XYZ file of N, CA and C in Angstrom:
699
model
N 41.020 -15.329 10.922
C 40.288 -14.735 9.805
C 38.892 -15.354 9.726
N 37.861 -14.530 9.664
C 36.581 -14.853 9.196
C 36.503 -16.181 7.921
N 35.642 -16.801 8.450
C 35.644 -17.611 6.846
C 34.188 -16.352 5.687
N 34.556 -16.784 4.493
C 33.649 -16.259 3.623
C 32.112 -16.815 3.882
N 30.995 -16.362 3.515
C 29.744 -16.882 2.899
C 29.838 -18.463 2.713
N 28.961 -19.030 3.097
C 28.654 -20.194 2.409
C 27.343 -19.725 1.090
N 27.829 -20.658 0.407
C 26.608 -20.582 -0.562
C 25.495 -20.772 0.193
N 24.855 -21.513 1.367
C 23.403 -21.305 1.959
C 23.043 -19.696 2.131
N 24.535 -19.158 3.280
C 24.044 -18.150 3.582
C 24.114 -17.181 2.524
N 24.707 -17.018 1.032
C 24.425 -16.197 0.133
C 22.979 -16.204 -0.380
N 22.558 -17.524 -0.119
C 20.925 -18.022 -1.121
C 19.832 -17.104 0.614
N 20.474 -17.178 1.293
C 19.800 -16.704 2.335
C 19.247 -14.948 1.820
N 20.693 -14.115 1.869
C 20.926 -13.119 1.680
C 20.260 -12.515 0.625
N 20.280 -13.555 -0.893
C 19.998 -12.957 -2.078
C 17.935 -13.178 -1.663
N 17.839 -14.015 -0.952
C 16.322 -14.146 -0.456
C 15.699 -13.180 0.267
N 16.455 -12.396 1.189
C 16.361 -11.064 1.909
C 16.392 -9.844 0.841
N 16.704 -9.539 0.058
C 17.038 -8.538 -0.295
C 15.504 -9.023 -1.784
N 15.331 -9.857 -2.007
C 14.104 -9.947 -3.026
C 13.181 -9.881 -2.514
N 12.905 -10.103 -1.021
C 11.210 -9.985 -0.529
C 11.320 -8.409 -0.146
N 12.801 -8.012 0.140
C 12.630 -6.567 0.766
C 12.104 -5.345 -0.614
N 12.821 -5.945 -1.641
C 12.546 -5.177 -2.600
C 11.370 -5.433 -3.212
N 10.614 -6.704 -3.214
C 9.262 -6.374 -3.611
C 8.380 -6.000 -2.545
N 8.786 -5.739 -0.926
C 7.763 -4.876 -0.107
C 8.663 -3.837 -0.170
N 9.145 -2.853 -1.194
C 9.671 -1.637 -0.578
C 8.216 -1.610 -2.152
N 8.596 -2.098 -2.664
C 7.685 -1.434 -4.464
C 6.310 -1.734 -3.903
N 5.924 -2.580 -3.390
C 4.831 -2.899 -3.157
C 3.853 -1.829 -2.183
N 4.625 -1.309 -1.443
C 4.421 -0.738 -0.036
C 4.824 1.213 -0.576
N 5.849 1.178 -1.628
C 6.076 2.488 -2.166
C 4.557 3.436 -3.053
N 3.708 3.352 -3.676
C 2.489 3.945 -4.112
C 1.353 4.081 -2.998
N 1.731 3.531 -2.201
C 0.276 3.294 -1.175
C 0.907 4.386 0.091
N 2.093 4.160 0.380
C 2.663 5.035 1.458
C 2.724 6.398 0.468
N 3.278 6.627 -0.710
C 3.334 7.637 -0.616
C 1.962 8.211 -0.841
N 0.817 7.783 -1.522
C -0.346 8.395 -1.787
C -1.157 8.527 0.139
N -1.057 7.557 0.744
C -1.225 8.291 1.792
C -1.002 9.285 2.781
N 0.014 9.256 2.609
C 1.570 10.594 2.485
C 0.934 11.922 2.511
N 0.358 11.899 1.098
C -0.315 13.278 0.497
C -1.267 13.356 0.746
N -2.125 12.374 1.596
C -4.068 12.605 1.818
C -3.564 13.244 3.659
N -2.637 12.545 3.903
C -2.275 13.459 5.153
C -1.626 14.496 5.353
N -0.725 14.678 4.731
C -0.250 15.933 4.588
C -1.067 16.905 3.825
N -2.078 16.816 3.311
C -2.730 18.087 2.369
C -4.031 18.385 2.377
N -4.202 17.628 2.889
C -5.849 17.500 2.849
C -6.896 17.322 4.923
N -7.229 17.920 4.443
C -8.356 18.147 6.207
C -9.999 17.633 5.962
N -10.258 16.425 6.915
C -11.349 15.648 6.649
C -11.301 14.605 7.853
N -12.736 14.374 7.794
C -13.419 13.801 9.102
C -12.832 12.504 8.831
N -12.083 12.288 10.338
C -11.627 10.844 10.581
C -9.914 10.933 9.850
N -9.633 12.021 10.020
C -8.665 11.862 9.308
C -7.285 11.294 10.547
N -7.411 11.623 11.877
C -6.949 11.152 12.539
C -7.059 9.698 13.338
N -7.764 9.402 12.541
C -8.358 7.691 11.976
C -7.731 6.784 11.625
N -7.818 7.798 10.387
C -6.573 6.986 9.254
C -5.211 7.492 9.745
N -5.035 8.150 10.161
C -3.282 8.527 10.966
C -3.450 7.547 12.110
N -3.971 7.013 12.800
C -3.882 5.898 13.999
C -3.749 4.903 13.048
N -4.583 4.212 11.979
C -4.472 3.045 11.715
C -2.960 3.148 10.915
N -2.452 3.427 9.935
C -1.450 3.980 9.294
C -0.384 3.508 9.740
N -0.725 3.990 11.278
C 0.858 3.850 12.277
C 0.708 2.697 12.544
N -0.529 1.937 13.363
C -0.811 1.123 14.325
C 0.292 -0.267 14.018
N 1.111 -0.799 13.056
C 1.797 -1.509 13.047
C 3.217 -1.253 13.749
N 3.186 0.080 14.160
C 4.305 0.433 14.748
C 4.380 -0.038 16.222
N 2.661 -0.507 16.515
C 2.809 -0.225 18.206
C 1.877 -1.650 18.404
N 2.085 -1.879 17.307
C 1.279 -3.376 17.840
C 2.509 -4.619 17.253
N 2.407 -5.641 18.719
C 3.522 -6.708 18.368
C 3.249 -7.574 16.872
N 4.380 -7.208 16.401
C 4.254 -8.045 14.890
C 3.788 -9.165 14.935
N 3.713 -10.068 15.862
C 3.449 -11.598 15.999
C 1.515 -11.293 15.487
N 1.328 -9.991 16.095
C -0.509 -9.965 16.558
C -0.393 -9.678 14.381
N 0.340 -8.700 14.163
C 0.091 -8.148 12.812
C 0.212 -9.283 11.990
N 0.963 -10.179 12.025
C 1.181 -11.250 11.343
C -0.140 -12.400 11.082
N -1.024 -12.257 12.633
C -1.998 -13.323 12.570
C -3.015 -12.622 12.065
N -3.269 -11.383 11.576
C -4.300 -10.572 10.674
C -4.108 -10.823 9.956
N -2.674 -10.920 9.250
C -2.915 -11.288 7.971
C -3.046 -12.685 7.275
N -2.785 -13.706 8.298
C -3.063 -14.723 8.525
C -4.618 -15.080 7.850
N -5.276 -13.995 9.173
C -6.576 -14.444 9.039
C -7.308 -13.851 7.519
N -6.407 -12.550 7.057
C -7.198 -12.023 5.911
C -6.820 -12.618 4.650
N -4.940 -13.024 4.722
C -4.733 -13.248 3.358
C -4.508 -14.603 3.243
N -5.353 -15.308 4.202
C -4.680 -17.109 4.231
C -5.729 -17.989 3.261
N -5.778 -19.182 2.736
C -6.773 -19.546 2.125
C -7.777 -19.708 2.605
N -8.201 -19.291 3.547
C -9.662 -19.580 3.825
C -10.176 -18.058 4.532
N -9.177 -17.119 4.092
C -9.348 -16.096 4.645
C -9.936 -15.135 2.956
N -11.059 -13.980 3.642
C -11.627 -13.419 2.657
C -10.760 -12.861 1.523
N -9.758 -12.533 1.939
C -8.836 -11.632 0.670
C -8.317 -13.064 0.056
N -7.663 -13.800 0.501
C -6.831 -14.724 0.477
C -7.470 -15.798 -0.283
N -8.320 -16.380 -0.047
C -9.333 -16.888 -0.651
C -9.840 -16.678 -2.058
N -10.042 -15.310 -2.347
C -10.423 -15.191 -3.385
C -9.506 -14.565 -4.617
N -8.405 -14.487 -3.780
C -7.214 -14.466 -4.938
C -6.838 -15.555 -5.481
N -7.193 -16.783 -4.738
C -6.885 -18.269 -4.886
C -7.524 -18.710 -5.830
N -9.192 -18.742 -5.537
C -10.275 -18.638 -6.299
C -10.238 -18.000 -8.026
N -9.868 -16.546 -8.096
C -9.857 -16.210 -8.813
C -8.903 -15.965 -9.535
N -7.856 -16.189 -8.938
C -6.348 -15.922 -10.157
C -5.229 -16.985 -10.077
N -5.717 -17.948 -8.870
C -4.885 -18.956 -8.202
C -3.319 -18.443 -7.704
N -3.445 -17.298 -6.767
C -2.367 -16.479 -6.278
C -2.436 -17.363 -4.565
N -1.559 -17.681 -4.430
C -1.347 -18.170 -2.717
C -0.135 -17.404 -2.370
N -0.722 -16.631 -1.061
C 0.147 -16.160 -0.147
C 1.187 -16.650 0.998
N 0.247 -17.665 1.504
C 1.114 -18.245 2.991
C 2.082 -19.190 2.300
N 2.848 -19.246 3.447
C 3.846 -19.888 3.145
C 4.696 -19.811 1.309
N 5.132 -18.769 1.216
C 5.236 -17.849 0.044
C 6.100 -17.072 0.249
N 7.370 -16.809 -0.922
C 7.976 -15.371 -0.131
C 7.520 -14.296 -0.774
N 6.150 -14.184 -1.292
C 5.667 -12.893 -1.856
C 5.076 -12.739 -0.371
N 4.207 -13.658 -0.047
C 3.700 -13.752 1.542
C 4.616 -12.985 2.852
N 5.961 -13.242 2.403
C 7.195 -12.657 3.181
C 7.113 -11.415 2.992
N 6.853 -10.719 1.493
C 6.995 -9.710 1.217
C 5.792 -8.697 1.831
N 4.643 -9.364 1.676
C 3.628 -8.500 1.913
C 3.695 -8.179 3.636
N 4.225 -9.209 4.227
C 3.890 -9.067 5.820
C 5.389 -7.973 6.165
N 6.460 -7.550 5.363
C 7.277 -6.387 5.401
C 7.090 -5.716 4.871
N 5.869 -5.284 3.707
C 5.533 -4.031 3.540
C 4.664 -3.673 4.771
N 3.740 -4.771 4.903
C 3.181 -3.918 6.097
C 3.695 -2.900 6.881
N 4.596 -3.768 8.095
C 5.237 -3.171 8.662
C 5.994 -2.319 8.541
N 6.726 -2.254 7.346
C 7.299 -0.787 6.832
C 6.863 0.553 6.192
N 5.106 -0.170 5.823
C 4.501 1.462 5.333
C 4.112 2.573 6.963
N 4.299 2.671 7.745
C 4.358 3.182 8.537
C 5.330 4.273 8.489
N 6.984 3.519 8.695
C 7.816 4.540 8.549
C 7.955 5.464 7.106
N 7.501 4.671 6.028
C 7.599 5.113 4.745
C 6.741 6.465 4.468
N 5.555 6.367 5.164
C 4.404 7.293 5.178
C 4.934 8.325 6.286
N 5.142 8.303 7.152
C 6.196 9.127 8.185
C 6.977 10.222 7.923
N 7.900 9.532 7.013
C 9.452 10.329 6.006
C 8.644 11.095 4.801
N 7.835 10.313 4.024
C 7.218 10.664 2.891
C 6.083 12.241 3.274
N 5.467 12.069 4.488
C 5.009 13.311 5.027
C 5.173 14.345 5.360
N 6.099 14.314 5.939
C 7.015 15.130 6.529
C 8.031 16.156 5.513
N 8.364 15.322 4.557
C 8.945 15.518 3.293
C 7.600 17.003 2.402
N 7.046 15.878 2.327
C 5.269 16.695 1.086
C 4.690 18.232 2.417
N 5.048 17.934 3.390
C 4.354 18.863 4.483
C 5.462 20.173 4.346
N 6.831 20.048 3.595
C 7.966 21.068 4.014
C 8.045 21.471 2.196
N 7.084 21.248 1.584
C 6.776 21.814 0.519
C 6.427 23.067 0.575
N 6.437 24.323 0.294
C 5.766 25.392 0.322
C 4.769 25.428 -0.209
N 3.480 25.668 0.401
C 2.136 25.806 -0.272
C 1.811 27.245 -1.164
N 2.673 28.324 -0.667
C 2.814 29.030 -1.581
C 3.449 28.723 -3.072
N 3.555 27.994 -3.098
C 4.632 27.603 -4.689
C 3.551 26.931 -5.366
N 2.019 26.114 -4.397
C 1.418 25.333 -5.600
C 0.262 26.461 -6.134
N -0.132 27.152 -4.853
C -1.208 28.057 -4.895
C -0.608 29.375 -6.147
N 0.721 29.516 -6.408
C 1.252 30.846 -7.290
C 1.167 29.700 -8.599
N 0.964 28.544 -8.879
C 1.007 27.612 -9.855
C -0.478 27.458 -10.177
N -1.333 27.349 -9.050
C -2.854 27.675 -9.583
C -3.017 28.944 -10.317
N -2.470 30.142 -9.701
C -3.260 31.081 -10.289
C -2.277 31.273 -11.621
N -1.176 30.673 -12.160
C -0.723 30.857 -13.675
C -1.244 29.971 -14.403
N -2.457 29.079 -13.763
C -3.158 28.174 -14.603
C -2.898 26.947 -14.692
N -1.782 26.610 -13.522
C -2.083 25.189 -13.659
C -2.624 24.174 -12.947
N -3.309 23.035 -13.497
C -4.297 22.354 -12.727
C -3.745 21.436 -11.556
N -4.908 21.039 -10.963
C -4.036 20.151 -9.572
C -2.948 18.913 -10.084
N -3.314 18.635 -11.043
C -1.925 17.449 -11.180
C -1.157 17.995 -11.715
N -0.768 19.224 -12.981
C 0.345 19.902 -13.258
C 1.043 20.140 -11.549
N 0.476 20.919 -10.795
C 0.725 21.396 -9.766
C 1.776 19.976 -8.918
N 1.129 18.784 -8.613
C 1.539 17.740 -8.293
C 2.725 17.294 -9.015
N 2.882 16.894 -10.666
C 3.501 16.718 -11.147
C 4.935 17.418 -11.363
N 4.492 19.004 -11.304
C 5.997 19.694 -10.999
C 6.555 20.782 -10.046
N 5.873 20.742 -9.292
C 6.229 21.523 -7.753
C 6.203 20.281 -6.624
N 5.161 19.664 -5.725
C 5.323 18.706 -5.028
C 6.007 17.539 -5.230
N 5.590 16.815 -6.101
C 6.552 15.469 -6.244
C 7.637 15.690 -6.406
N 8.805 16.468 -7.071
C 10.343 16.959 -7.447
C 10.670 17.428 -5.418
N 10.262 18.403 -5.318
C 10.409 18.758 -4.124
C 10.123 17.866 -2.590
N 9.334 16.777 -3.072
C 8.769 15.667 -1.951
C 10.174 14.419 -2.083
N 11.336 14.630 -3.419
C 11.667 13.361 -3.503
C 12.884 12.707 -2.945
N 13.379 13.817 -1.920
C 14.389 13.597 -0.801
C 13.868 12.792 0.441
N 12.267 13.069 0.364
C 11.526 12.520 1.555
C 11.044 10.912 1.055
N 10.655 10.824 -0.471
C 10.132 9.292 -0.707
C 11.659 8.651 -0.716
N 13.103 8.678 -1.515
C 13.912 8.356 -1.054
C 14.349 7.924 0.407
N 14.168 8.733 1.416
C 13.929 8.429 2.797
C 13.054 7.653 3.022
N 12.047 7.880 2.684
C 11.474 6.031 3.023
C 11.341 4.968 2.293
N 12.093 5.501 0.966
C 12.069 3.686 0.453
C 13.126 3.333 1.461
N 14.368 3.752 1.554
C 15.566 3.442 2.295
C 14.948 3.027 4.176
N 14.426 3.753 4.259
C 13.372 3.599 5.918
C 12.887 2.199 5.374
N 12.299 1.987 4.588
C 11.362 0.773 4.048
C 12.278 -0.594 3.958
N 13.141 -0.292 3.183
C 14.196 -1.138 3.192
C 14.790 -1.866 4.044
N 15.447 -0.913 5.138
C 15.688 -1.062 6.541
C 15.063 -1.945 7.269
N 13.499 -1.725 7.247
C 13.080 -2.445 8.341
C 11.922 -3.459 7.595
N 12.175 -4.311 6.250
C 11.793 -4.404 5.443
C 13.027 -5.852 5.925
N 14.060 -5.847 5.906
C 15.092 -6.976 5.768
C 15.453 -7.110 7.594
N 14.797 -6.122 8.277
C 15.003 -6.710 10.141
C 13.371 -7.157 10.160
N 12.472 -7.812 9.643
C 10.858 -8.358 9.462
C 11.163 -9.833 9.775
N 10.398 -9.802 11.262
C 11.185 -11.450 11.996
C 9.287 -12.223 12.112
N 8.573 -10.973 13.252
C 7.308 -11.536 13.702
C 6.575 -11.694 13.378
N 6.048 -10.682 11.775
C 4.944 -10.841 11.577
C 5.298 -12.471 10.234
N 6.380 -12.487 9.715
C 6.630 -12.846 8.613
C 6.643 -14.206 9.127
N 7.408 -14.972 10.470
C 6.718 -15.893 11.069
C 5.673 -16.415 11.009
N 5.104 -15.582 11.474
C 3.598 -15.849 12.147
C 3.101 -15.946 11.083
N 2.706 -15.326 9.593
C 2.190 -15.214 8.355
C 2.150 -16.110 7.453
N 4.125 -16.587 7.092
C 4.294 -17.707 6.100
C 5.111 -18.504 6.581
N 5.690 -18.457 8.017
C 6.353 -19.783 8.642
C 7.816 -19.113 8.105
N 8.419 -20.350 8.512
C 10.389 -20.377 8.305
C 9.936 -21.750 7.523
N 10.206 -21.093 6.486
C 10.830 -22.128 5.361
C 12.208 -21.960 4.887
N 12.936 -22.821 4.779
C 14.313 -22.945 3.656
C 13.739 -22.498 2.312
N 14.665 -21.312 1.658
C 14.942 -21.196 0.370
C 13.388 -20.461 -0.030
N 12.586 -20.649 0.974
C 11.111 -19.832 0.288
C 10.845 -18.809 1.326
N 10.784 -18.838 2.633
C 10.689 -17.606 3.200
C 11.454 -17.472 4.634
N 12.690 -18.462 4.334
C 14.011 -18.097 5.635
C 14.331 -16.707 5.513
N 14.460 -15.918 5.563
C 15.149 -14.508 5.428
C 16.094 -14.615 6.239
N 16.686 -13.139 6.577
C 18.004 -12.646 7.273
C 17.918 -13.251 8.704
N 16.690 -12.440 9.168
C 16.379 -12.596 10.935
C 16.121 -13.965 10.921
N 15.313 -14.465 9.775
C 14.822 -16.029 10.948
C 15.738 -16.941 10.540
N 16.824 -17.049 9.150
C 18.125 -17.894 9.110
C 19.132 -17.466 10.796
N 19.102 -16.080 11.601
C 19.832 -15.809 12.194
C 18.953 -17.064 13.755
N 17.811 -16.599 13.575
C 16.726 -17.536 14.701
C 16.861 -18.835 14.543
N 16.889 -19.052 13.440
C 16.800 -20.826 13.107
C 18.540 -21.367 13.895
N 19.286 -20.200 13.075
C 20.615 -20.622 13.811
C 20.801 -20.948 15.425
N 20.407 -20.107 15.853
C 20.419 -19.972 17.306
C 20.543 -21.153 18.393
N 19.313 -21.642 17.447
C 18.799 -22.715 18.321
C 19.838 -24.336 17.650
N 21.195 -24.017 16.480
C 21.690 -25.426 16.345
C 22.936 -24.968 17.339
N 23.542 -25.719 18.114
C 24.785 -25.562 18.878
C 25.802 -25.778 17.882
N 26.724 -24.605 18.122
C 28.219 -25.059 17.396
C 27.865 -24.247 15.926
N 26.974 -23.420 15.826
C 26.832 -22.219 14.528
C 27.214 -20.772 15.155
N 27.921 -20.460 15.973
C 28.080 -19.199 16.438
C 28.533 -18.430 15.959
N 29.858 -18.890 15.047
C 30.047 -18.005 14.185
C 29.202 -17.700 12.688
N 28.735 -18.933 12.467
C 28.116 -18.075 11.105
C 26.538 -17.376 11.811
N 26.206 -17.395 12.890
C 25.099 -16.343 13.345
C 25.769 -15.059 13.494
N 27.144 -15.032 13.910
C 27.747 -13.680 14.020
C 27.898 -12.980 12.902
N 28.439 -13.647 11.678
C 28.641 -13.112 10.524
C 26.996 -12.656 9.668
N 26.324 -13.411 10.504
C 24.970 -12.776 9.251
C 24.327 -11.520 10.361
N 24.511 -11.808 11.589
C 24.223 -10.189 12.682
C 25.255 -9.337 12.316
N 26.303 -9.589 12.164
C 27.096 -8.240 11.382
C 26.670 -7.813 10.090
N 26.618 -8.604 9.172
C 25.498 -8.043 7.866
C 24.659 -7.687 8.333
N 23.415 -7.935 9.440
C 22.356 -7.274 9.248
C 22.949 -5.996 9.581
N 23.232 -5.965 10.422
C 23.473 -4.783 11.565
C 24.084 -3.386 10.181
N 25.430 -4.051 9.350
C 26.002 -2.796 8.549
C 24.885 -2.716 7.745
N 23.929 -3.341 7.129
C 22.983 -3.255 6.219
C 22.081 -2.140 7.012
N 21.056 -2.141 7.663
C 20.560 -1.233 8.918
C 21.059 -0.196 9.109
N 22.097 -0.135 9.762
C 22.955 1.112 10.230
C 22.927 1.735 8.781
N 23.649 1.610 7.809
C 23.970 2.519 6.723
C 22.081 3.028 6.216
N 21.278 2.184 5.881
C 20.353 2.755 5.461
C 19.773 3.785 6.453
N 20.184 3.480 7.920
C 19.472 4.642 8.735
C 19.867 5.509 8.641
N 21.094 5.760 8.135
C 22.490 6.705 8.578
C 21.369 7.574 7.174
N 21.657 7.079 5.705
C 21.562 6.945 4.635
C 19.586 7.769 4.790
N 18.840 7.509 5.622
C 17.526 8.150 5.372
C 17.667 9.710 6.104
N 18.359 9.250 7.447
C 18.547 10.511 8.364
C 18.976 11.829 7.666
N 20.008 11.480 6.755
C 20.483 12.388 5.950
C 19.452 13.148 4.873
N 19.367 12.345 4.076
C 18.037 12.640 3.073
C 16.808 13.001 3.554
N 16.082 12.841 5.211
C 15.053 13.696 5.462
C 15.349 14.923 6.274
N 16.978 14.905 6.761
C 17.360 16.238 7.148
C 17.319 17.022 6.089
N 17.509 16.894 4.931
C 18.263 17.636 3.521
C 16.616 18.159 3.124
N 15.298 16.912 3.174
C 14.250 17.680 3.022
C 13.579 18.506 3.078
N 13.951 18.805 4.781
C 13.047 19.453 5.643
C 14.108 20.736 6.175
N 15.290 20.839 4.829
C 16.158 21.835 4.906
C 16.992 22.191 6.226
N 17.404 20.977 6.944
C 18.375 21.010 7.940
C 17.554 20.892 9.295
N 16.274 21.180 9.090
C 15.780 20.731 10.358
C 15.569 19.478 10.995
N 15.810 19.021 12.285
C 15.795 18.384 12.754
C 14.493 17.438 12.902
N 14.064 15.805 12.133
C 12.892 15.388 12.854
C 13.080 14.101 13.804
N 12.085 13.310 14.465
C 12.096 12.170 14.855
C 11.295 11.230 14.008
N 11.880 10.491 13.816
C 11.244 9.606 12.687
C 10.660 8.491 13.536
């Protein structure tokens, strides 16, 4: 028989699931408002902002991690002057944890969330203009209701790959105990003590059912969006 949790690896777990949820909220208004400047709107450079958008998808997290390093660290311009001015520190931080998995997860979030706002009928907002209502009535009750099988899909997308966030979150705020060990790097840190094999197995089986169900869990909800059609996410 498996042994249960240790209390480390619960303080581990309950640590994963708080940085994931403040980069799913954090990372949720920005993905979806970009969502809708791509899906609706036609403008120079707009395939610009669709390269940069993605570009965390295709660049090694270790590289994404040392950007933000360089932008949100104390001596870095953003970073710096949050310090300066509100005395907010990022590195070595698990808000720091958090921000370096929204990164990486507004990609897929903006993805699902598009795809979703794009299988809207534009006839439904344009028959809503001409009964008089203005662009945010229009937003407020035709697109967003109808977009919200697709933002569901990527908070859950967000989530997902929000609690598998190993390289950049490294590279960003380090492996700390109790401040920014998460799932993957308690599983990394393990690795390397001899004679932990099983409790590395038991937290790769959590990740793994955690993962699997939310993928299972988005696949569904952006099939249901896009009314049974098939996408690649």
């Amino acid at each position: 028989m498996i042994a249960p949790l240790t209390n480390a690896e619960w303080e581990i777990i309950a640590l994963s699931l708080k940085v994931t949820s403040a980069a799913v909220l954090m990372a949720l208004p920005i993905a979806y408002g970009l969502a809708l400047v791509l899906a609706r709107r036609r403008f120079p450079g707009r395939f610009l902002l669709d390269a940069l958008v993605h570009l965390p998808l295709v660049l090694p997290p270790v590289v994404t991690g040392y950007v933000l390093l360089i932008l949100f660290g104390r001596n870095g311009p953003i970073g710096g002057f949050l310090e300066r001015a509100f005395g907010i520190s990022l590195t070595f931080q698990w808000t720091g944890a958090a921000l370096a998995a929204a990164v990486m997860a507004l990609p897929l979030m903006v993805r699902a969330m598009r795809l979703s706002i794009e299988a809207v009928d534009q006839r439904l907002v344009e028959a809503a203009h001409t009964l008089g209502a203005s662009k945010w009535r229009a937003f407020a009750t035709i697109i967003l209701p109808l977009s919200l099988p697709g933002i569901l899909a990527g908070v859950i997308l967000g989530f997902a790959r929000s609690i598998g966030e190993f390289g950049a979150t490294i590279t960003f705020v380090s492996n700390i105990p109790g401040e920014t060990r998460t799932l993957p790097l308690a599983i990394y840190t393990s690795l390397q003590v001899p004679g932990t094999d099983v409790a590395v197995a038991r937290l790769v089986v959590l990740a793994v059912i955690i993962s699997l169900a939310a993928l299972i869990l988005s696949e569904w909800l952006v099939r249901r969006a896009s009314g049974g059609r098939t996408h690649v996410l």
